[in-house]
CSV table of C-alpha atoms and ligand atoms in Angstrom, one decimal:
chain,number,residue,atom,x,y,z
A,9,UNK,CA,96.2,107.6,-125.6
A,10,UNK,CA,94.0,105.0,-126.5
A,11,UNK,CA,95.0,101.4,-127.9
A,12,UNK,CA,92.9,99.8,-130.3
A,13,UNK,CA,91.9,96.3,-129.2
A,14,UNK,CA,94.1,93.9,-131.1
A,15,UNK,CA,92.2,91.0,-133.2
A,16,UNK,CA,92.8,88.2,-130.4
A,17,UNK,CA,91.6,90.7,-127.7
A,18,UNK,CA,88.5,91.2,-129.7
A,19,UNK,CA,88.1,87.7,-130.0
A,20,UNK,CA,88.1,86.8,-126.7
A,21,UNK,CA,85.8,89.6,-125.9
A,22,UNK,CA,83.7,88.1,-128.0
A,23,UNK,CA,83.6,84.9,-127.2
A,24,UNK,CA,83.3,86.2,-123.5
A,25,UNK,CA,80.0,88.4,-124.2
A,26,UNK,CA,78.6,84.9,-126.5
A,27,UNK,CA,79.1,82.8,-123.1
A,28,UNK,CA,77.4,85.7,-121.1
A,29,UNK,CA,74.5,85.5,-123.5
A,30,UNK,CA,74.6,81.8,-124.0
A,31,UNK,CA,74.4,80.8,-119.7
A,32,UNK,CA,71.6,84.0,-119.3
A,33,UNK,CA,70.1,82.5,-122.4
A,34,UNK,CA,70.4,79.1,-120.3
A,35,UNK,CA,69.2,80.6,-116.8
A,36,UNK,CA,66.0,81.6,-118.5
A,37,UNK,CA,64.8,78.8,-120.1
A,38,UNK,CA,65.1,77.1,-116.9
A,39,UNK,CA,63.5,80.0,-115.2
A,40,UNK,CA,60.6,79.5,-117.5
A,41,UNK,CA,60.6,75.7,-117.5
A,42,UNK,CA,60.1,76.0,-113.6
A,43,UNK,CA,57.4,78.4,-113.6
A,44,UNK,CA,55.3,76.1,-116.3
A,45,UNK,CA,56.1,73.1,-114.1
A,46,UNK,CA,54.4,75.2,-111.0
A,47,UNK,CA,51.6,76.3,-113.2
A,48,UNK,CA,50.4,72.8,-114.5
A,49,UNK,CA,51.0,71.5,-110.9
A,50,UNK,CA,48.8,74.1,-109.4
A,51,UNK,CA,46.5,73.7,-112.2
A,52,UNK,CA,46.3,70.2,-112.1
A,53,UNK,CA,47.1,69.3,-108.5
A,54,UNK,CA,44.8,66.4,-107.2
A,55,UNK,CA,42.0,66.8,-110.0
A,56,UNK,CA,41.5,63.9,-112.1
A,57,UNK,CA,43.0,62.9,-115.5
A,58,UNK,CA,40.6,61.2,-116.8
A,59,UNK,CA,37.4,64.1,-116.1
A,60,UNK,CA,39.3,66.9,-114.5
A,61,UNK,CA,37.1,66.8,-111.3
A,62,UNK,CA,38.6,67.5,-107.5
A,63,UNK,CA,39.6,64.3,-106.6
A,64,UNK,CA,38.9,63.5,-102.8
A,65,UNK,CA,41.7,61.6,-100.1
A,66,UNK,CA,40.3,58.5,-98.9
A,67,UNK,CA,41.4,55.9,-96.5
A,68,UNK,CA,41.7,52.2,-97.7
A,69,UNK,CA,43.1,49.6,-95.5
A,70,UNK,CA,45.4,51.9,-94.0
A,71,UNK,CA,46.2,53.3,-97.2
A,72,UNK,CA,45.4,56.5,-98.2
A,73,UNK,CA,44.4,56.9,-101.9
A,74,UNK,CA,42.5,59.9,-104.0
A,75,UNK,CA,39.2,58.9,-105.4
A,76,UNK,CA,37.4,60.9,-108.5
A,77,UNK,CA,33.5,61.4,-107.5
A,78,UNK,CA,32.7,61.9,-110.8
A,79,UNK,CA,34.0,58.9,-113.3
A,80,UNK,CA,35.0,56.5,-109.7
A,81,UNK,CA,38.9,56.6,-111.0
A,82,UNK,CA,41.4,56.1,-108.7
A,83,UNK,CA,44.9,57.5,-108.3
A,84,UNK,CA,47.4,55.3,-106.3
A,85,UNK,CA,50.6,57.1,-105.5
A,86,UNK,CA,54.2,54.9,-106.0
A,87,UNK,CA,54.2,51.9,-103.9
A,88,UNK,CA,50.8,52.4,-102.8
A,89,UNK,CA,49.2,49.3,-105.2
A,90,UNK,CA,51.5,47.3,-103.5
A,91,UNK,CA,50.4,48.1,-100.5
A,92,UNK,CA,47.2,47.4,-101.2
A,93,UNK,CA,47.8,43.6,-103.1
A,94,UNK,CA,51.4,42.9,-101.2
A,95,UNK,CA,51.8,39.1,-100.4
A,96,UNK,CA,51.5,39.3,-97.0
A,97,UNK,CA,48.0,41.7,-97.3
A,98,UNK,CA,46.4,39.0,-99.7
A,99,UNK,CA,43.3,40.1,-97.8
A,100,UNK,CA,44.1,44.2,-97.4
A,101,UNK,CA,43.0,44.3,-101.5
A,102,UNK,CA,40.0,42.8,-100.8
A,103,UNK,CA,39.0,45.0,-98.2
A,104,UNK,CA,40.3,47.9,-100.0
A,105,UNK,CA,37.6,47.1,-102.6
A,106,UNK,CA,35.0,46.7,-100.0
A,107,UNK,CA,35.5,49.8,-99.2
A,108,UNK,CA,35.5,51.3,-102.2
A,109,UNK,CA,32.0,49.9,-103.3
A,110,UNK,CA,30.7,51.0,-99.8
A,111,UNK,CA,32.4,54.7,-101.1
A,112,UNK,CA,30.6,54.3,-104.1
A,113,UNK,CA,27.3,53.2,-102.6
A,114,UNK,CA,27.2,49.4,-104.4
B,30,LIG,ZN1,37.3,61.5,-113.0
């Protein structure tokens, strides 16, 4: 014979199946979140901001920075700008921009 689920037993059913949904619910908005993230990342990865244009890996002073051929904008991961104009490099920044005018053909 079969029982019919009391109230309470329903409710907790219930409330079990609206968790279920709730955490897949979860799972795939994080699912998509992810897949956007790899999307931009592939789609913007190393082109410019400013233009959109490849940007090329260059070496300044021992740094190594990406450069924009078309609008001469420059991209300077963390830490790197200190790097470049750290105290005790006074003249690394300076030789960084030599280099990027000799890059640049001035
Ligand atoms: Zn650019």
């Amino acid at each position: 014979m079969i029982q019919k689920p009391s109230d309470k037993e329903q409710e907790y059913f219930l409330r079990q199946e609206a968790e279920r949904l709730k955490e897949l619910r979860e799972e795939h908005r994080r699912k998509i979140a992810e897949e956007e993230r790899q999307r931009l990342k592939e789609l913007h990865y190393l082109h410019c901001p400013k233009c959109g244009q490849k940007m090329t890996t260059t070496t300044l002073s021992e740094v190594e920075v990406e450069v924009c051929p078309g609008c001469r904008g420059m991209f300077l991961d963390d830490g790197e700008l200190d790097k470049l104009a750290g105290e005790s490099t006074r003249g690394r920044f300076a030789s960084a921009l030599a280099s990027l005018r000799r890059l640049w053909g001035e």
